[in-house]
Coordinates of C-alpha atoms in Angstrom, one line a residue:
Chain T
M1 CA -58.9 -32.4 -39.2
S2 CA -60.1 -32.9 -42.7
T3 CA -63.8 -32.6 -42.1
P4 CA -65.1 -29.4 -43.6
S5 CA -67.3 -27.4 -41.3
T6 CA -70.6 -26.0 -42.6
K7 CA -69.2 -22.5 -42.6
E8 CA -66.7 -23.5 -45.2
S9 CA -69.1 -24.9 -47.7
K10 CA -69.2 -21.9 -50.0
G11 CA -66.3 -21.5 -52.3
Y12 CA -64.5 -24.3 -50.7
R13 CA -63.3 -27.5 -52.4
P14 CA -64.0 -30.2 -49.9
G15 CA -61.0 -32.2 -48.9
S16 CA -58.4 -30.5 -51.1
L17 CA -55.7 -32.4 -49.4
E18 CA -57.4 -35.7 -50.3
I19 CA -57.9 -34.6 -53.9
L20 CA -54.2 -33.7 -54.1
A21 CA -53.1 -37.0 -52.6
I22 CA -55.4 -39.2 -54.7
G23 CA -54.5 -37.2 -57.9
L24 CA -50.8 -37.7 -57.2
V25 CA -51.2 -41.4 -56.6
I26 CA -53.2 -41.9 -59.9
L27 CA -50.5 -40.0 -61.8
I28 CA -47.7 -42.0 -60.3
I29 CA -49.4 -45.3 -61.1
G30 CA -50.3 -44.1 -64.6
Q31 CA -46.9 -42.6 -65.3
R32 CA -46.1 -44.9 -68.2
W33 CA -49.3 -44.2 -70.0
F34 CA -49.0 -40.5 -69.2
V35 CA -45.4 -40.2 -70.6
G36 CA -46.6 -42.1 -73.7
L37 CA -48.9 -39.2 -74.5
F38 CA -45.9 -36.9 -74.8
D39 CA -44.0 -39.0 -77.4
D40 CA -45.0 -36.5 -80.1
P41 CA -42.0 -34.2 -80.8
A42 CA -44.2 -31.1 -81.1
L43 CA -45.7 -31.8 -77.7
Q44 CA -42.3 -32.5 -76.2
T45 CA -40.9 -29.2 -77.7
G46 CA -43.8 -27.4 -76.2
A47 CA -43.3 -29.0 -72.8
T48 CA -39.6 -28.1 -72.9
I49 CA -40.4 -24.5 -73.7
F50 CA -43.1 -24.4 -71.0
I51 CA -40.7 -25.8 -68.3
S52 CA -37.9 -23.5 -69.4
I53 CA -40.0 -20.4 -69.1
V54 CA -41.3 -21.4 -65.7
V55 CA -37.9 -22.5 -64.4
Q56 CA -36.2 -19.3 -65.8
A57 CA -38.8 -17.1 -64.2
M58 CA -38.8 -18.9 -60.8
P59 CA -35.8 -17.3 -59.2
F60 CA -37.1 -13.8 -60.2
L61 CA -40.5 -14.6 -59.0
V62 CA -39.2 -15.8 -55.7
L63 CA -37.0 -12.7 -55.4
G64 CA -40.1 -10.6 -56.2
V65 CA -42.3 -12.2 -53.6
V66 CA -39.5 -12.1 -51.0
L67 CA -39.1 -8.4 -51.7
S68 CA -42.8 -7.7 -51.6
G69 CA -43.1 -9.7 -48.4
A70 CA -40.2 -7.8 -46.9
I71 CA -41.8 -4.5 -47.9
A72 CA -45.1 -5.6 -46.3
A73 CA -43.4 -6.8 -43.1
F74 CA -40.3 -4.8 -42.4
V75 CA -40.7 -1.4 -44.1
P76 CA -42.9 0.9 -42.1
A77 CA -45.7 2.6 -44.1
S78 CA -44.3 6.0 -43.1
F79 CA -41.1 5.3 -45.0
W80 CA -42.9 5.6 -48.4
K81 CA -44.6 8.8 -47.4
K82 CA -41.1 10.3 -46.7
A83 CA -39.4 8.7 -49.7
L84 CA -41.9 9.8 -52.3
P85 CA -43.1 13.3 -53.0
K86 CA -46.4 14.0 -51.4
N87 CA -47.9 15.3 -54.6
P88 CA -48.8 12.2 -56.6
A89 CA -48.1 14.0 -59.9
L90 CA -44.5 14.4 -58.7
A91 CA -44.3 10.9 -57.1
V92 CA -45.1 9.3 -60.5
P93 CA -41.8 10.3 -62.3
V94 CA -39.8 9.7 -59.1
A95 CA -41.2 6.1 -58.8
G96 CA -40.7 5.6 -62.5
A97 CA -37.1 6.6 -62.3
A98 CA -36.7 4.4 -59.2
G99 CA -37.4 1.4 -61.5
A100 CA -33.9 2.0 -63.0
V101 CA -32.3 0.9 -59.7
L102 CA -34.1 -2.2 -58.7
P103 CA -33.1 -5.3 -60.7
G104 CA -36.0 -7.7 -61.2
C105 CA -38.1 -9.0 -64.1
E106 CA -41.7 -8.4 -64.7
C107 CA -42.9 -11.5 -62.8
A108 CA -41.5 -9.8 -59.7
S109 CA -42.8 -6.3 -60.3
V110 CA -46.5 -7.1 -60.1
P111 CA -46.3 -8.5 -56.5
V112 CA -43.9 -5.7 -55.5
A113 CA -46.2 -3.0 -56.9
N114 CA -49.1 -4.6 -55.1
G115 CA -47.1 -4.6 -51.9
L116 CA -46.3 -0.9 -52.4
M117 CA -50.0 0.0 -52.9
S118 CA -51.0 -1.9 -49.8
R119 CA -48.4 0.1 -47.9
G120 CA -50.1 3.4 -48.9
V121 CA -48.1 4.3 -52.0
A122 CA -50.2 6.2 -54.5
P123 CA -51.4 3.6 -57.1
A124 CA -50.3 5.9 -59.9
A125 CA -46.7 6.0 -58.6
A126 CA -46.7 2.2 -57.9
L127 CA -48.0 1.6 -61.4
A128 CA -45.3 3.8 -62.9
F129 CA -42.8 1.7 -60.9
L130 CA -44.5 -1.6 -62.1
L131 CA -44.0 -0.6 -65.7
S132 CA -40.5 0.9 -65.5
A133 CA -38.7 -1.5 -63.2
P134 CA -38.6 -4.5 -65.5
A135 CA -37.9 -2.4 -68.6
I136 CA -35.0 -0.1 -67.5
N137 CA -33.1 -1.8 -64.7
P138 CA -29.3 -2.2 -65.1
I139 CA -29.4 -5.9 -65.9
V140 CA -31.9 -5.4 -68.8
L141 CA -30.0 -2.4 -70.2
A142 CA -26.7 -4.4 -70.0
S143 CA -28.3 -7.3 -71.8
T144 CA -29.6 -5.0 -74.5
F145 CA -26.1 -3.5 -74.9
V146 CA -24.7 -7.0 -75.3
A147 CA -27.4 -8.1 -77.7
F148 CA -27.0 -5.1 -80.1
P149 CA -23.2 -4.7 -80.6
G150 CA -22.6 -1.7 -82.7
E151 CA -26.0 -0.2 -81.9
P152 CA -25.5 1.5 -78.5
M153 CA -28.4 3.9 -79.3
M154 CA -30.7 0.9 -78.9
V155 CA -30.0 1.0 -75.1
V156 CA -30.7 4.8 -74.9
A157 CA -33.8 4.4 -77.0
R158 CA -35.1 1.6 -74.9
F159 CA -34.5 3.6 -71.7
I160 CA -36.2 6.7 -73.0
A161 CA -39.2 5.1 -74.6
S162 CA -39.9 2.8 -71.6
L163 CA -39.5 5.5 -68.9
A164 CA -41.8 7.9 -70.9
T165 CA -44.5 5.2 -71.3
A166 CA -44.3 4.3 -67.6
V167 CA -44.5 8.0 -66.4
I168 CA -47.3 8.9 -68.8
M169 CA -49.3 5.8 -67.8
G170 CA -48.8 6.9 -64.2
W171 CA -50.2 10.3 -64.9
L172 CA -53.1 8.9 -67.0
W173 CA -54.0 6.7 -64.0
L174 CA -53.9 9.7 -61.8
R175 CA -56.3 11.5 -64.1
F176 CA -58.6 8.7 -65.2
G177 CA -57.9 5.7 -63.0
K178 CA -60.6 4.5 -60.6
A179 CA -59.7 3.0 -57.2
K180 CA -62.4 0.4 -57.5
W181 CA -60.6 -1.2 -60.5
L182 CA -57.8 -2.2 -58.2
R183 CA -58.2 -4.9 -55.6
I184 CA -55.5 -4.1 -53.1
G185 CA -57.3 -4.3 -49.9
P186 CA -55.7 -4.1 -46.5
R187 CA -54.7 -7.7 -46.7
D188 CA -55.6 -8.2 -43.0
H189 CA -55.5 -12.0 -43.4
L190 CA -51.8 -11.7 -44.2
V191 CA -50.9 -9.9 -41.0
G192 CA -49.3 -12.5 -38.8
S193 CA -48.3 -12.6 -35.1
S194 CA -44.9 -11.0 -35.8
S195 CA -43.1 -9.2 -38.6
W196 CA -41.4 -12.5 -39.6
H197 CA -44.8 -14.3 -39.7
T198 CA -46.3 -11.5 -41.8
F199 CA -43.4 -11.8 -44.1
R200 CA -43.9 -15.5 -44.5
L201 CA -47.7 -15.2 -45.0
T202 CA -47.3 -12.5 -47.6
A203 CA -44.5 -14.2 -49.5
T204 CA -46.4 -17.5 -49.6
H205 CA -49.7 -16.0 -50.7
D206 CA -48.1 -13.8 -53.4
F207 CA -46.0 -16.7 -54.7
L208 CA -49.0 -19.1 -55.0
H209 CA -50.9 -16.4 -56.7
A210 CA -48.4 -15.1 -59.2
G211 CA -47.0 -18.6 -59.7
G212 CA -50.4 -19.9 -60.9
F213 CA -50.7 -17.1 -63.4
L214 CA -47.1 -17.5 -64.5
V215 CA -48.0 -21.1 -65.4
I216 CA -50.9 -19.8 -67.7
G217 CA -48.5 -17.4 -69.4
G218 CA -45.9 -20.1 -69.9
L219 CA -48.4 -22.5 -71.4
A220 CA -49.7 -19.8 -73.8
A221 CA -46.1 -18.8 -74.9
A222 CA -45.2 -22.5 -75.4
A223 CA -48.3 -23.2 -77.5
L224 CA -47.6 -20.2 -79.7
N225 CA -43.9 -21.1 -80.0
V226 CA -44.9 -24.4 -81.4
L227 CA -48.0 -23.5 -83.3
V228 CA -47.3 -20.3 -85.2
P229 CA -45.1 -21.0 -88.3
Q230 CA -42.1 -18.7 -88.5
E231 CA -42.7 -18.0 -92.2
W232 CA -45.8 -16.0 -91.3
L233 CA -43.6 -13.6 -89.2
L234 CA -41.0 -13.2 -91.9
A235 CA -43.6 -12.2 -94.5
V236 CA -44.5 -9.0 -92.7
A237 CA -41.0 -7.8 -91.9
D238 CA -40.9 -5.5 -95.0
Q239 CA -43.9 -3.4 -94.0
P240 CA -42.7 -0.5 -91.8
I241 CA -45.7 0.2 -89.7
L242 CA -47.1 -3.3 -89.8
S243 CA -43.8 -4.7 -88.8
V244 CA -43.7 -2.5 -85.7
L245 CA -47.2 -3.7 -84.8
V246 CA -46.4 -7.3 -85.4
L247 CA -43.3 -7.3 -83.3
A248 CA -45.2 -5.4 -80.5
G249 CA -47.9 -8.1 -80.8
L250 CA -45.3 -10.8 -80.8
A251 CA -43.8 -9.4 -77.6
V252 CA -47.3 -9.7 -76.0
L253 CA -47.7 -13.3 -77.1
L254 CA -44.2 -14.6 -76.4
S255 CA -44.1 -13.3 -72.8
I256 CA -40.3 -13.5 -72.6
C257 CA -38.6 -12.2 -69.5
S258 CA -37.2 -8.7 -69.9
E259 CA -33.7 -10.1 -69.0
A260 CA -33.9 -12.3 -72.1
D261 CA -35.9 -10.3 -74.7
A262 CA -33.1 -8.3 -76.2
F263 CA -31.4 -11.5 -77.5
V264 CA -34.7 -12.6 -79.1
A265 CA -35.2 -9.2 -80.6
A266 CA -31.7 -9.2 -82.0
S267 CA -32.4 -12.6 -83.6
L268 CA -35.3 -11.2 -85.6
T269 CA -32.9 -9.9 -88.2
E270 CA -35.4 -9.1 -91.0
F271 CA -37.1 -6.4 -88.9
S272 CA -36.1 -2.7 -88.6
L273 CA -34.5 -1.4 -85.5
T274 CA -37.7 0.6 -84.7
A275 CA -39.8 -2.6 -84.8
K276 CA -37.3 -4.3 -82.5
L277 CA -37.5 -1.3 -80.2
A278 CA -41.2 -1.8 -80.0
F279 CA -40.7 -5.4 -79.1
L280 CA -38.3 -4.4 -76.3
V281 CA -40.6 -1.6 -74.9
V282 CA -43.9 -3.5 -75.1
G283 CA -42.6 -6.8 -73.8
P284 CA -41.7 -5.9 -70.3
M285 CA -44.9 -3.9 -69.8
V286 CA -47.6 -5.9 -71.6
D287 CA -47.6 -9.6 -72.3
L288 CA -49.8 -12.6 -71.8
K289 CA -48.1 -13.7 -68.6
L290 CA -48.2 -10.1 -67.2
I291 CA -51.9 -9.6 -68.1
S292 CA -52.7 -12.8 -66.5
L293 CA -50.7 -11.8 -63.4
Q294 CA -52.5 -8.4 -63.3
V295 CA -55.9 -10.1 -63.6
G296 CA -55.0 -12.3 -60.7
T297 CA -53.4 -9.6 -58.5
F298 CA -55.5 -6.5 -59.2
S299 CA -58.6 -7.5 -61.2
S300 CA -59.8 -8.1 -64.7
K301 CA -61.4 -4.7 -64.8
F302 CA -58.0 -3.2 -64.2
A303 CA -56.1 -5.4 -66.7
T304 CA -58.6 -4.8 -69.5
R305 CA -58.1 -1.1 -69.2
F306 CA -54.5 -0.8 -68.2
A307 CA -52.9 -3.3 -70.6
P308 CA -54.4 -1.9 -73.9
A309 CA -53.6 1.7 -72.9
T310 CA -50.0 0.7 -72.0
F311 CA -49.7 -1.2 -75.3
I312 CA -50.8 1.8 -77.4
L313 CA -48.5 4.3 -75.5
A314 CA -45.6 1.9 -75.7
V315 CA -46.0 1.5 -79.5
L316 CA -46.4 5.3 -80.0
F317 CA -43.2 6.0 -78.0
S318 CA -41.3 3.3 -79.8
I319 CA -42.2 4.8 -83.2
L320 CA -41.3 8.3 -82.0
V321 CA -38.1 7.5 -80.2
G322 CA -37.1 5.0 -83.0
W323 CA -37.6 7.7 -85.6
W324 CA -35.6 10.2 -83.5
L325 CA -32.7 8.0 -82.5
L326 CA -32.5 4.9 -84.6
T327 CA -32.7 6.1 -88.2
Chain O
M1 CA -57.4 -24.2 -50.7
R2 CA -56.4 -25.3 -47.3
R3 CA -53.2 -24.0 -45.8
D4 CA -51.7 -27.5 -45.5
V5 CA -52.3 -28.0 -49.3
Q6 CA -50.7 -24.6 -50.0
A7 CA -47.7 -25.7 -48.0
I8 CA -47.5 -29.0 -49.9
I9 CA -47.6 -27.2 -53.2
L10 CA -44.8 -24.9 -52.1
I11 CA -42.7 -27.9 -51.1
L12 CA -43.5 -29.7 -54.4
V13 CA -42.5 -26.7 -56.5
G14 CA -39.4 -26.0 -54.5
G15 CA -38.5 -29.7 -54.6
A16 CA -39.0 -29.9 -58.4
V17 CA -36.7 -26.9 -58.8
L18 CA -34.1 -28.5 -56.6
R19 CA -34.5 -31.9 -58.3
I20 CA -33.6 -30.6 -61.7
T21 CA -30.8 -28.3 -60.4
I22 CA -29.0 -31.0 -58.4
G23 CA -27.8 -33.0 -61.3
D24 CA -27.7 -31.4 -64.7
T25 CA -31.3 -31.7 -66.0
F26 CA -31.8 -28.0 -65.6
L27 CA -29.3 -27.4 -68.4
N28 CA -32.0 -28.7 -70.8
Y29 CA -34.0 -25.6 -69.9
V30 CA -31.9 -22.7 -68.7
Q31 CA -28.3 -21.7 -68.5
E32 CA -25.6 -22.9 -66.2
A33 CA -25.3 -19.5 -64.5
M34 CA -28.9 -19.9 -63.2
R35 CA -27.8 -22.8 -60.9
P36 CA -27.1 -20.8 -57.7
W37 CA -30.3 -18.8 -58.2
L38 CA -32.4 -22.0 -58.8
L39 CA -30.9 -23.6 -55.7
L40 CA -31.6 -20.5 -53.6
S41 CA -35.2 -20.0 -54.9
G42 CA -36.0 -23.8 -54.6
G43 CA -34.6 -23.7 -51.1
I44 CA -36.6 -20.7 -50.1
L45 CA -39.8 -22.3 -51.4
V46 CA -39.2 -25.5 -49.5
V47 CA -38.4 -23.6 -46.3
L48 CA -41.6 -21.5 -46.7
G49 CA -43.6 -24.6 -47.4
V50 CA -42.2 -26.5 -44.4
L51 CA -42.8 -23.6 -42.0
A52 CA -46.4 -23.2 -43.4
L53 CA -47.0 -26.9 -42.9
I54 CA -45.8 -26.7 -39.3
D55 CA -48.1 -23.6 -38.8
S56 CA -51.0 -25.5 -40.2
I57 CA -50.4 -28.6 -38.0
R58 CA -50.1 -26.4 -34.9
Q59 CA -53.2 -24.5 -35.8
G60 CA -55.0 -27.8 -36.4
R61 CA -54.0 -29.0 -33.0
A62 CA -55.0 -25.8 -31.3
A63 CA -58.3 -25.8 -33.2
D64 CA -59.0 -29.4 -32.1
D65 CA -58.3 -28.3 -28.5
E66 CA -60.7 -25.4 -28.8
Q67 CA -63.3 -27.3 -30.7
T68 CA -63.3 -24.7 -33.6
P69 CA -62.3 -25.3 -37.2
H70 CA -58.8 -24.3 -38.0
D71 CA -58.2 -21.2 -40.1
E72 CA -61.4 -19.6 -38.8
P73 CA -60.1 -16.0 -38.9
H74 CA -59.0 -16.4 -42.5
E75 CA -62.1 -17.7 -44.2
H76 CA -63.6 -14.5 -45.7
D77 CA -63.2 -14.1 -49.4
D78 CA -60.7 -11.3 -49.8
G79 CA -61.8 -10.5 -53.3
H80 CA -59.0 -12.4 -55.0
G81 CA -61.6 -15.0 -56.0
H82 CA -60.6 -17.3 -53.2
G83 CA -61.4 -17.7 -49.6
H84 CA -59.2 -19.4 -47.1
G85 CA -56.2 -17.2 -47.8
G86 CA -55.1 -19.4 -50.7
P87 CA -55.7 -18.6 -54.4
R88 CA -57.2 -21.3 -56.7
A89 CA -54.8 -20.5 -59.4
A90 CA -52.1 -22.1 -57.2
W91 CA -53.4 -25.5 -58.3
L92 CA -51.8 -24.7 -61.7
L93 CA -48.4 -24.8 -60.1
L94 CA -48.7 -28.6 -60.0
L95 CA -48.5 -28.6 -63.8
P96 CA -44.7 -27.8 -64.0
V97 CA -44.1 -30.1 -61.0
L98 CA -45.8 -33.0 -62.8
A99 CA -44.1 -32.2 -66.1
I100 CA -40.7 -32.3 -64.3
F101 CA -41.3 -35.4 -62.3
L102 CA -43.3 -37.5 -64.8
I103 CA -42.3 -36.3 -68.3
A104 CA -39.0 -34.6 -67.7
P105 CA -39.1 -32.9 -71.2
P106 CA -35.8 -33.5 -73.1
A107 CA -33.6 -30.7 -74.4
L108 CA -34.8 -29.1 -77.6
G109 CA -33.8 -31.2 -80.6
A110 CA -34.4 -31.9 -84.3
Y111 CA -38.1 -30.8 -84.2
A112 CA -37.2 -27.3 -82.9
A113 CA -34.1 -27.1 -85.2
A114 CA -36.2 -28.0 -88.3
R115 CA -38.8 -25.4 -87.4
D116 CA -36.3 -22.6 -87.3
V117 CA -36.3 -20.9 -90.7
N118 CA -33.2 -18.8 -90.1
N119 CA -29.9 -20.4 -89.6
S120 CA -28.1 -19.1 -86.5
A121 CA -28.0 -15.6 -85.1
P122 CA -26.3 -13.2 -87.5
T123 CA -22.7 -12.4 -86.5
G124 CA -22.7 -9.0 -88.2
E125 CA -20.4 -7.8 -90.9
A126 CA -17.2 -7.8 -88.8
K127 CA -14.2 -9.9 -90.0
A128 CA -13.9 -13.1 -88.1
P129 CA -10.7 -13.7 -86.1
P130 CA -8.6 -16.7 -87.2
L131 CA -9.7 -20.1 -86.0
P132 CA -8.1 -21.3 -82.7
P133 CA -5.0 -23.4 -83.2
G134 CA -5.3 -27.2 -83.3
D135 CA -5.9 -29.8 -85.9
P136 CA -8.8 -30.3 -85.9
A137 CA -9.8 -26.9 -84.5
P138 CA -12.8 -27.1 -82.2
V139 CA -15.7 -24.9 -83.3
T140 CA -19.4 -24.6 -82.3
V141 CA -22.0 -25.1 -85.0
A142 CA -23.0 -21.5 -84.7
E143 CA -19.5 -20.3 -85.1
Y144 CA -19.0 -22.4 -88.2
V145 CA -22.2 -21.0 -89.7
G146 CA -21.1 -17.5 -88.9
R147 CA -17.6 -17.9 -90.5
A148 CA -19.0 -19.8 -93.5
V149 CA -22.0 -17.6 -94.3
W150 CA -21.0 -14.1 -93.1
D151 CA -17.3 -14.2 -93.7
D152 CA -17.3 -16.1 -97.0
G153 CA -15.5 -19.0 -95.3
L154 CA -12.2 -17.1 -95.4
T155 CA -11.0 -18.4 -92.0
L156 CA -12.1 -21.9 -92.8
V157 CA -10.0 -22.5 -95.9
D158 CA -7.5 -25.3 -95.5
R159 CA -8.4 -26.1 -91.9
T160 CA -10.0 -29.2 -90.4
V161 CA -12.6 -28.4 -87.8
E162 CA -14.4 -30.5 -85.2
M163 CA -17.9 -29.9 -83.9
T164 CA -20.6 -31.7 -81.9
G165 CA -24.3 -31.5 -82.6
F166 CA -27.4 -33.6 -83.2
V167 CA -28.9 -35.0 -86.4
T168 CA -31.8 -33.0 -87.9
P169 CA -33.1 -34.6 -91.1
D170 CA -32.9 -32.4 -94.2
P171 CA -36.3 -32.7 -96.0
A172 CA -34.2 -32.6 -99.3
G173 CA -32.3 -35.7 -98.2
G174 CA -29.4 -36.4 -95.8
W175 CA -29.1 -34.5 -92.6
W176 CA -27.8 -31.3 -90.9
I177 CA -25.6 -31.4 -87.9
S178 CA -27.3 -28.9 -85.7
R179 CA -27.2 -27.3 -82.3
M180 CA -29.5 -24.9 -80.4
A181 CA -28.0 -21.7 -79.0
V182 CA -29.7 -20.3 -75.9
A183 CA -29.5 -16.7 -74.9
C184 CA -31.5 -17.0 -71.7
C185 CA -33.7 -20.1 -71.6
A186 CA -34.8 -22.7 -74.1
A187 CA -37.8 -20.5 -75.0
D188 CA -35.5 -18.2 -77.0
A189 CA -33.3 -21.0 -78.6
I190 CA -32.0 -20.4 -82.1
A191 CA -30.9 -23.3 -84.3
S192 CA -27.6 -23.5 -86.2
K193 CA -27.4 -26.0 -89.0
V194 CA -24.6 -27.3 -91.2
K195 CA -25.2 -29.7 -94.1
V196 CA -23.0 -32.7 -93.8
L197 CA -21.9 -34.3 -97.1
E198 CA -21.7 -38.0 -97.9
V199 CA -22.5 -39.5 -94.6
P200 CA -24.8 -42.5 -93.8
D201 CA -28.3 -41.6 -92.6
L202 CA -28.8 -41.5 -88.9
P203 CA -32.0 -41.2 -86.9
A204 CA -33.1 -37.7 -85.8
D205 CA -31.7 -36.4 -82.5
T206 CA -28.6 -38.7 -82.6
W207 CA -25.7 -36.8 -81.1
V208 CA -22.5 -36.9 -83.2
T209 CA -19.0 -35.4 -83.2
I210 CA -17.6 -34.8 -86.7
T211 CA -14.4 -33.5 -88.1
G212 CA -14.4 -32.1 -91.6
R213 CA -13.5 -29.4 -94.0
W214 CA -15.5 -26.5 -95.3
V215 CA -16.5 -26.6 -98.9
P216 CA -18.2 -23.6 -100.7
G217 CA -21.7 -23.8 -102.0
G218 CA -24.0 -23.3 -99.1
G219 CA -24.7 -19.6 -99.9
T220 CA -23.5 -16.5 -98.1
K221 CA -24.8 -13.3 -96.5
T222 CA -28.3 -14.5 -96.0
D223 CA -30.1 -15.6 -92.8
T224 CA -31.3 -18.8 -94.4
A225 CA -28.1 -20.0 -95.9
I226 CA -27.0 -23.5 -94.7
P227 CA -23.2 -24.0 -95.2
L228 CA -21.7 -27.3 -96.2
I229 CA -19.0 -29.5 -94.6
E230 CA -17.1 -32.4 -96.1
V231 CA -16.9 -35.0 -93.3
L232 CA -13.6 -36.7 -92.5
T233 CA -14.7 -38.6 -89.4
L234 CA -18.1 -39.2 -87.8
E235 CA -18.6 -40.6 -84.3
E236 CA -21.8 -41.1 -82.3
V237 CA -21.5 -39.5 -78.9
P238 CA -23.8 -39.2 -75.8
Q239 CA -25.7 -36.0 -75.4
P240 CA -23.2 -33.4 -74.0
K241 CA -23.8 -32.2 -70.4
N242 CA -24.9 -28.8 -71.8
P243 CA -27.0 -29.6 -74.9
Y244 CA -27.0 -25.9 -76.0
E245 CA -24.1 -23.7 -77.1

C-alpha cells in the first residue's frame, strides 16, 4: 500500500511513512551522539524553554481543536445566523464581547475562528472573536488580577483596551478586508461519513496544522529567550514612549500564552504600568506563534496585513487607556 | 503527508505528552496543576491518532479491493499548501517529540539563573508577616529575597532559616543558592539568588539544603540586590520533585 500512484506525484513526498520510520531508527541508534550535541547549557536552556512552551500550550491547543471540530460537526450553520445579529457591523461587537465568556488561549482561538468562518459566520465577527477571546476571558482577567496586587485598574484597563482593539479591527476588516486574503474554503475534504467522523477529521487536521506552527513559535521564543541579553531591555525602560513600544515588541517576540503573560509583565518591574498594559494587550493578539498560526490557517496575505494593523491599534489603545486609567 | 503518517504523528505527540506526565518529568517544564489537562490532551491525541490509523488501514484495504489508490477523494490541494488532507507543517511536531524522548531537557538551572539580571519578583512594599514557627524555619529562596531586600530583613533577625536550591556560581567568587520561580511554565521563570558566605565551592547545578542566618549587607529596595546568608549547615540533596518554587 506504500506505492505512490502517478496521480500523487505532484506535491507528494514519496513514502512519507518510510521516511518517518527510517528517520526514527537513525535517531534512536544515534541517540548518544545526538544527546552529546545538547551538552551546552545555553542549548539545554533553550530546549527546556521550547518544550515548556509546547507542553504548556498543548492542552489549550487540543481544547481549541476539539472545540473547532465540535463547532464544525455538531453545531448547525443556522445556529450562528440566529445567535449573531444579521448586520455584520452589529455582529462584530457581539462576537467581540462573546470572547469574554469562552476560556481559551490564543493557540485555540485561531482554529476556532477558522471553524466559525467555515460555518458561515461573517469573517469580521469571527476575527473580532479571535482577537478578544484570548485577551479578555475570565481566566486571563483573574490571572491579571493576581499578578498585579494593589493595581485592580490593570484588569479594567486590559479589558477595555483589548475589547476596543478587537471590535475596531472587526469593523476595519468589514470596511477594508478582502475575502480573497482568507483561505477558509468549504473544507469538503473534512466532511466525513457521520458527524462524529467529521469531528475527528476536523480536529485531527486542525491539530496537525496549528501544532506545526506552534512549534515554530516555540522555537523562536526559546531562541530569543536565550539570545537577547536582559541588560538591553532594562536600558530602555526609562523612555516613556520607547518603553511602550519595546514591551509591545517583546510581547510579539516572546509569544507567551495569555494565561501566563500577566505574571511575566509583572516581573518587568522597571517599566511603567502603561508599558506593561501594552505588553498585555498586544501579546494575546499579535505574537510570533500567532502570526505563524495565522499564516498557516488563513494565508500569508492575511497575516501580513492583519497582524501589523492589530499591533498598531493595540499600542494606540494601550497608550490611551493607560493614560486614562493608570496614571 | 499520508493519513497513516498523520496518525502516527498524533500518537507520538500524545504519547510524548503522556510519557512526561506519568512520572514527574513534566514538572521540569510546567506546573503540577497542569497534570490532569496534560493527561486529558495526551489521551485525546492518542485516541484520535489510533482511530485515524484504523481508518487508514480500513481505507487501504478497501482501496486494494477496488484497485484504486487509497485517499483518492482527498488528494486535491485545498490551498493550505498541502494536498492529501495533511499539512506539511505537521512534520515539525516531531521536534518536541524527539526532544522529549531523546534529549529530555533538564529543569532550568544555573545557566538560566545567572542570565537573570533581576533577583526574584518584587514583593511590593507591604510589611512581611512573621516567619513560620520552627527552628530552623523553612523558607523559599524567593521568600528570603523578598524579606531581606524589600523588608530590610526585619522578620529574619535572630531566626535560623532553612532553604533548598541549586548552586549558581557567582562571577565574583563563591556561589549563590538559587531557585527558579515559575508562574505558568518554565518560559517565564524568574530566578531568586542568595549569596552564601564561607562555604566550600561546589559545581554548578548541585542541589543543596542549607540552614543559616541572615546578615545585612546585600543591599535593599532594588531589583538587583542579592541578600546574604551566613551558613550553619550545608547538605547536598537530590533535585526536588518540583525543581521550581
